[in-house]
Coordinates of C-alpha atoms in Angstrom, one line a residue:
Chain A
M1023 CA 177.0 103.7 30.3
R1024 CA 174.7 101.9 32.6
Q1025 CA 176.0 104.2 35.5
S1026 CA 175.0 107.4 33.3
V1027 CA 171.6 105.9 32.6
F1028 CA 171.1 105.4 36.4
V1029 CA 172.3 109.0 37.2
I1030 CA 169.8 110.3 34.7
V1031 CA 166.9 108.4 36.2
A1032 CA 168.0 109.3 39.7
V1033 CA 168.1 113.1 38.7
A1034 CA 164.7 112.7 37.2
I1035 CA 163.2 111.2 40.2
L1036 CA 164.8 113.9 42.5
A1037 CA 163.7 116.6 40.2
G1038 CA 160.2 115.2 40.8
V1039 CA 159.5 114.9 37.1
G1040 CA 156.1 113.4 36.2
A1041 CA 156.7 112.2 32.6
Y1042 CA 160.3 111.7 31.6
T1043 CA 162.1 108.6 30.1
T1044 CA 165.7 107.7 29.3
C1045 CA 167.2 106.6 25.8
A1046 CA 168.6 103.3 25.4
S1047 CA 171.9 104.8 24.9
G1048 CA 171.8 108.1 26.8
Q1049 CA 174.9 110.3 26.6
A1050 CA 174.7 112.1 30.0
D1051 CA 177.8 114.2 29.5
K1052 CA 177.2 116.2 26.4
E1053 CA 179.0 119.4 27.2
A1054 CA 178.6 121.7 24.3
A1055 CA 177.2 125.1 24.9
S1056 CA 173.6 124.0 25.1
I1057 CA 170.9 126.6 25.4
F1058 CA 167.4 125.6 26.7
V1059 CA 164.0 127.1 26.5
K1060 CA 163.5 129.3 29.7
E1061 CA 160.0 130.7 29.1
I1062 CA 156.8 129.1 28.2
P1063 CA 155.7 130.1 24.7
P1064 CA 152.6 132.3 25.1
G1065 CA 149.3 130.8 23.8
Y1066 CA 150.3 127.3 23.4
R1067 CA 147.2 125.9 24.8
D1068 CA 145.3 127.3 21.9
W1069 CA 147.6 125.6 19.1
R1070 CA 146.3 123.0 16.8
L1071 CA 146.5 119.3 17.2
I1072 CA 149.5 117.4 15.8
S1073 CA 148.7 114.0 17.5
V1074 CA 148.3 112.0 20.8
A1075 CA 150.7 109.6 22.4
H1076 CA 150.6 107.2 25.5
E1077 CA 153.7 106.2 27.4
E1078 CA 153.5 103.3 29.7
G1079 CA 156.7 102.0 31.5
N1080 CA 157.2 104.1 34.6
L1081 CA 155.3 106.9 33.1
H1082 CA 151.5 106.0 32.6
S1083 CA 151.4 109.2 30.6
F1084 CA 149.2 110.7 28.0
A1085 CA 150.5 113.4 25.6
A1086 CA 148.5 115.8 23.5
V1087 CA 151.0 117.3 20.9
L1088 CA 150.1 120.7 19.6
G1089 CA 151.9 123.0 17.1
N1090 CA 152.0 126.7 16.3
D1091 CA 151.0 127.7 12.9
V1092 CA 154.5 127.2 11.4
A1093 CA 154.5 123.7 12.8
I1094 CA 151.1 122.7 11.5
K1095 CA 151.9 124.1 8.0
A1096 CA 155.2 122.2 7.9
Y1097 CA 153.6 118.9 9.0
R1098 CA 150.8 119.2 6.4
E1099 CA 153.2 120.1 3.6
E1100 CA 155.4 117.2 4.8
K1101 CA 158.3 119.7 4.9
L1102 CA 161.6 118.5 6.4
P1103 CA 163.6 119.9 8.1
F1104 CA 161.2 121.8 10.0
P1105 CA 161.7 125.7 9.4
D1106 CA 162.9 128.0 11.9
G1107 CA 160.0 129.3 13.9
T1108 CA 158.4 125.9 14.4
I1109 CA 157.3 125.2 17.9
I1110 CA 155.9 122.0 19.1
A1111 CA 154.3 121.5 22.5
A1112 CA 153.8 118.1 24.3
L1113 CA 151.2 118.5 27.0
H1114 CA 151.5 115.6 29.4
Y1115 CA 148.8 114.4 31.7
R1116 CA 148.6 111.2 34.0
H1117 CA 146.9 108.4 32.0
V1118 CA 144.1 107.4 34.4
P1119 CA 141.1 105.0 34.5
S1120 CA 137.7 106.8 34.3
E1121 CA 135.4 105.2 36.9
E1122 CA 132.6 107.2 35.5
N1123 CA 132.9 106.2 32.0
N1124 CA 133.5 102.5 33.0
K1125 CA 130.2 102.4 34.9
V1126 CA 128.5 103.5 31.7
F1127 CA 130.4 101.2 29.3
G1128 CA 129.8 98.2 31.8
R1129 CA 133.4 97.3 32.1
P1130 CA 136.8 98.7 32.7
Q1131 CA 138.2 100.1 29.5
S1132 CA 138.3 103.7 29.6
F1133 CA 141.3 106.0 30.2
V1134 CA 141.3 109.7 30.3
A1135 CA 143.7 112.6 31.0
G1136 CA 144.2 112.9 34.7
S1137 CA 146.2 115.7 36.4
P1138 CA 148.8 117.6 34.2
T1139 CA 152.3 116.6 34.8
N1140 CA 154.4 118.8 32.7
V1141 CA 154.6 120.6 29.3
Q1142 CA 157.6 120.2 26.9
F1143 CA 158.5 122.1 23.9
M1144 CA 160.8 122.0 21.0
I1145 CA 161.5 125.4 19.3
K1146 CA 163.3 125.4 16.0
D1147 CA 166.1 128.1 15.6
S1148 CA 169.0 126.7 13.7
T1149 CA 171.4 129.5 14.8
K1150 CA 170.4 129.8 18.4
Y1151 CA 170.2 126.2 19.1
A1152 CA 172.9 124.8 16.8
A1153 CA 174.5 122.7 19.7
T1154 CA 171.3 120.7 20.1
G1155 CA 170.4 120.1 16.3
G1156 CA 168.8 123.5 15.7
W1157 CA 166.1 122.7 18.4
G1158 CA 165.6 124.3 21.8
F1159 CA 164.3 121.9 24.3
G1160 CA 162.0 123.1 27.1
H1161 CA 160.4 121.4 30.1
F1162 CA 158.1 123.0 32.6
D1163 CA 156.3 121.1 35.5
K1164 CA 152.8 121.6 36.3
D1165 CA 153.7 124.9 38.3
G1166 CA 155.6 126.2 35.4
K1167 CA 159.0 125.6 37.0
P1168 CA 161.6 124.9 34.2
G1169 CA 163.7 121.5 34.3
D1170 CA 167.2 122.1 35.8
E1171 CA 170.3 122.0 33.5
A1172 CA 171.3 118.4 34.3
F1173 CA 167.9 117.2 33.2
M1174 CA 167.7 119.4 30.1
K1175 CA 170.9 117.9 28.9
T1176 CA 169.2 114.5 28.4
C1177 CA 166.6 115.7 25.8
F1178 CA 168.9 116.0 22.8
P1179 CA 170.8 112.6 23.0
C1180 CA 167.5 110.8 22.6
H1181 CA 166.0 113.2 20.1
A1182 CA 169.2 113.1 18.1
Q1183 CA 168.4 109.4 17.2
E1184 CA 165.4 110.4 15.1
K1185 CA 167.4 111.6 12.2
A1186 CA 164.9 110.9 9.6
R1187 CA 162.3 113.3 10.8
D1188 CA 164.5 116.2 12.1
L1189 CA 164.6 114.9 15.6
V1190 CA 160.9 114.9 16.0
F1191 CA 159.2 111.5 17.1
T1192 CA 155.6 112.7 16.8
Q1193 CA 154.0 112.2 13.4
Y1194 CA 151.0 114.1 12.1
A1195 CA 147.5 112.5 12.8
P1196 CA 145.2 113.1 9.9
Chain B
M1052 CA 117.7 93.8 27.8
R1053 CA 120.5 91.5 27.1
Q1054 CA 119.1 90.7 23.7
S1055 CA 118.9 94.4 22.9
V1056 CA 122.6 94.8 23.7
F1057 CA 123.4 91.8 21.6
V1058 CA 121.7 93.4 18.7
I1059 CA 123.4 96.7 19.1
V1060 CA 126.8 94.9 19.0
A1061 CA 125.8 92.7 16.0
V1062 CA 124.7 95.8 14.1
A1063 CA 127.9 97.4 15.0
I1064 CA 130.0 94.5 13.7
L1065 CA 127.9 94.4 10.5
A1066 CA 128.4 98.1 10.2
G1067 CA 132.1 97.6 10.3
V1068 CA 132.6 100.2 12.8
G1069 CA 136.1 100.7 14.0
A1070 CA 135.6 102.5 17.4
Y1071 CA 132.2 101.7 19.0
T1072 CA 131.0 100.6 22.3
T1073 CA 127.8 99.8 24.0
C1074 CA 126.4 100.9 27.2
A1075 CA 125.8 98.8 30.2
S1076 CA 122.0 99.3 29.8
G1077 CA 121.5 100.2 26.1
Q1078 CA 118.1 100.9 24.9
A1079 CA 118.1 99.8 21.3
D1080 CA 114.5 100.8 20.6
K1081 CA 114.1 104.5 21.2
E1082 CA 111.8 105.3 18.5
A1083 CA 111.4 109.1 18.9
A1084 CA 111.9 111.3 15.7
S1085 CA 115.6 111.4 16.2
I1086 CA 117.7 113.4 13.8
F1087 CA 121.3 112.9 13.3
V1088 CA 124.2 114.8 12.0
K1089 CA 124.5 114.1 8.2
E1090 CA 127.4 116.2 7.2
I1091 CA 130.9 116.6 8.5
P1092 CA 131.2 120.1 10.0
P1093 CA 133.9 121.9 8.1
G1094 CA 137.2 122.9 9.5
Y1095 CA 137.0 120.5 12.5
R1096 CA 140.6 119.4 12.1
D1097 CA 141.6 122.9 13.1
W1098 CA 139.7 123.2 16.2
R1099 CA 141.3 123.5 19.6
L1100 CA 142.0 120.8 21.9
I1101 CA 139.5 119.6 24.7
S1102 CA 141.2 116.4 25.9
V1103 CA 142.5 112.9 24.9
A1104 CA 141.0 109.6 25.7
H1105 CA 142.0 105.9 25.2
E1106 CA 139.7 103.0 25.1
E1107 CA 140.7 99.4 25.5
G1108 CA 138.1 96.6 25.7
N1109 CA 137.5 95.6 21.9
L1110 CA 138.5 99.1 20.8
H1111 CA 142.2 99.8 21.2
S1112 CA 141.3 103.3 20.3
F1113 CA 142.9 106.7 20.8
A1114 CA 140.7 109.7 20.8
A1115 CA 141.7 113.5 20.3
V1116 CA 138.7 115.5 21.4
L1117 CA 138.4 118.9 19.8
G1118 CA 135.9 121.7 20.1
N1119 CA 134.9 124.8 18.1
D1120 CA 135.1 128.1 19.6
V1121 CA 131.7 128.0 21.4
A1122 CA 132.7 124.6 22.9
I1123 CA 136.1 125.9 24.1
K1124 CA 134.6 129.0 25.7
A1125 CA 131.9 127.0 27.4
Y1126 CA 134.4 124.5 28.8
R1127 CA 136.7 127.3 30.0
E1128 CA 133.9 129.2 31.7
E1129 CA 132.6 125.8 33.0
K1130 CA 129.3 126.7 31.7
L1131 CA 126.6 124.0 31.7
P1132 CA 124.5 123.2 29.8
F1133 CA 126.6 123.8 26.8
P1134 CA 125.0 126.6 24.5
D1135 CA 123.4 126.1 21.2
G1136 CA 126.3 126.1 18.5
T1137 CA 128.7 124.0 20.6
I1138 CA 130.3 121.5 18.4
I1139 CA 132.5 118.7 19.9
A1140 CA 134.5 116.4 17.6
A1141 CA 136.0 113.1 18.7
L1142 CA 138.7 112.0 16.2
H1143 CA 139.5 108.3 16.7
Y1144 CA 142.6 106.4 15.7
R1145 CA 143.9 103.0 16.4
H1146 CA 146.0 102.9 19.6
V1147 CA 149.3 101.1 18.3
P1148 CA 152.7 100.5 19.6
S1149 CA 155.5 102.5 18.0
E1150 CA 158.4 100.2 17.2
E1151 CA 160.5 103.2 16.4
N1152 CA 160.0 105.0 19.6
N1153 CA 160.5 101.7 21.6
K1154 CA 164.0 101.2 20.0
V1155 CA 165.0 104.6 21.3
F1156 CA 163.5 104.2 24.7
G1157 CA 165.0 100.7 25.0
R1158 CA 161.8 99.1 26.0
P1159 CA 158.3 98.6 24.8
Q1160 CA 156.2 101.5 26.3
S1161 CA 155.3 103.8 23.6
F1162 CA 151.8 104.0 21.8
V1163 CA 150.9 106.5 19.2
A1164 CA 147.8 107.2 17.0
G1165 CA 147.8 104.7 14.2
S1166 CA 145.3 104.7 11.2
P1167 CA 142.2 106.9 11.7
T1168 CA 139.0 104.9 12.3
N1169 CA 136.3 107.4 12.6
V1170 CA 135.2 111.0 13.5
Q1171 CA 132.3 111.5 15.8
F1172 CA 130.5 114.8 16.5
M1173 CA 128.1 116.2 19.0
I1174 CA 126.3 119.4 17.8
K1175 CA 124.2 121.4 20.3
D1176 CA 120.9 122.7 19.0
S1177 CA 118.1 122.4 21.7
T1178 CA 115.3 122.7 19.2
K1179 CA 116.5 120.7 16.2
Y1180 CA 117.8 117.7 18.3
A1181 CA 115.2 117.9 21.1
A1182 CA 114.5 114.2 20.9
T1183 CA 118.2 113.4 21.7
G1184 CA 118.7 115.8 24.7
G1185 CA 119.4 118.8 22.6
W1186 CA 122.5 117.1 20.9
G1187 CA 122.8 115.9 17.3
F1188 CA 125.1 112.9 17.0
G1189 CA 127.2 112.3 14.2
H1190 CA 129.5 109.5 13.1
F1191 CA 131.6 109.3 9.9
D1192 CA 134.1 106.5 9.1
K1193 CA 137.6 107.1 7.7
D1194 CA 136.1 107.5 4.2
G1195 CA 133.5 110.0 5.3
K1196 CA 130.4 107.6 5.3
P1197 CA 128.0 108.3 7.9
G1198 CA 126.9 105.7 10.4
D1199 CA 123.5 104.1 9.6
E1200 CA 120.2 104.8 11.2
A1201 CA 120.2 101.7 13.5
F1202 CA 123.7 102.5 14.6
M1203 CA 123.1 106.2 15.2
K1204 CA 120.1 105.3 17.5
T1205 CA 122.6 103.8 19.9
C1206 CA 124.5 107.1 20.7
F1207 CA 121.9 108.8 22.8
P1208 CA 121.1 106.0 25.3
C1209 CA 124.8 105.9 26.7
H1210 CA 125.3 109.6 26.6
A1211 CA 122.0 110.3 28.3
Q1212 CA 123.5 108.6 31.4
E1213 CA 125.9 111.5 31.9
K1214 CA 123.4 113.9 33.2
A1215 CA 125.9 115.9 35.4
R1216 CA 127.7 117.3 32.3
D1217 CA 125.0 117.8 29.8
L1218 CA 125.5 114.2 28.2
V1219 CA 129.2 115.1 27.4
F1220 CA 131.8 112.5 28.9
T1221 CA 134.9 114.4 28.0
Q1222 CA 136.2 116.8 30.5
Y1223 CA 138.6 119.7 29.7
A1224 CA 142.4 119.1 30.1
P1225 CA 144.1 122.1 31.3

């Protein structure tokens, strides 16, 4: 198990991934006919806010989590499982101190979104993505390049642990 | 000067403000006929994302910064000063660890938006808000209660230090 986790991390580093993490009990070898999201859903940057997140560890990463209309409606109606057509986008940036803000505030306390690292998607289609819990996972680096197959196989094992909320970690911020 | 800053902090504490900070050189006594935003602009929760921020110090605060259509257009066109009609909303939440996420990731690294603390606004109207650089400042706690006058007078002195970007600290996240 430990060796599998090490392989995942090594692959992530080689893949030059900015914001990625491993699960505590990652199953690197899930071999079902998984299908991943190959194209960036158009217009995602204009979608509405679900919430924000901040990952420390090795990541020093900020996330703005946005949702299309189906996603936002489902969240607001507290509807689980998410219906087909839901798309959730996690926009990742480096979590960096703001020198400028700190000067004004008079002390080091302010962190802002630095350079973008990647955008990740979850698209709900219970038929197409049956092998991965009804969700298609997508990852695109800052140049729009999709994550490779070995990397993409690591999404589902972590998300599958979030059973209570249909594999989605992010909760709605009012 | 130090005494003025102390007064600002004391007022903030008395006002029970969740997410507020002082400038390094706050001028507590600006007496011009300042006008503040008294009503929450409708529909702000549906506006588009400008960026995210995280304040440590005493605040432990997350911000999701959203903008109305005029704001988003101005940001994307890199247009300064912001035109009249621009409204920027900073939605503040407590920055809290996520036990649930940390269990999955296998270590403490994950922070999410906790309970909402306040929403703050900047509304551009060069005529109405001439005394405060063309911007109307607004602050509403989690129950929608506006900040009191003494507290509201402290917004402009900090923001006025951000001359290069028309008093707006937040930059657009791509």
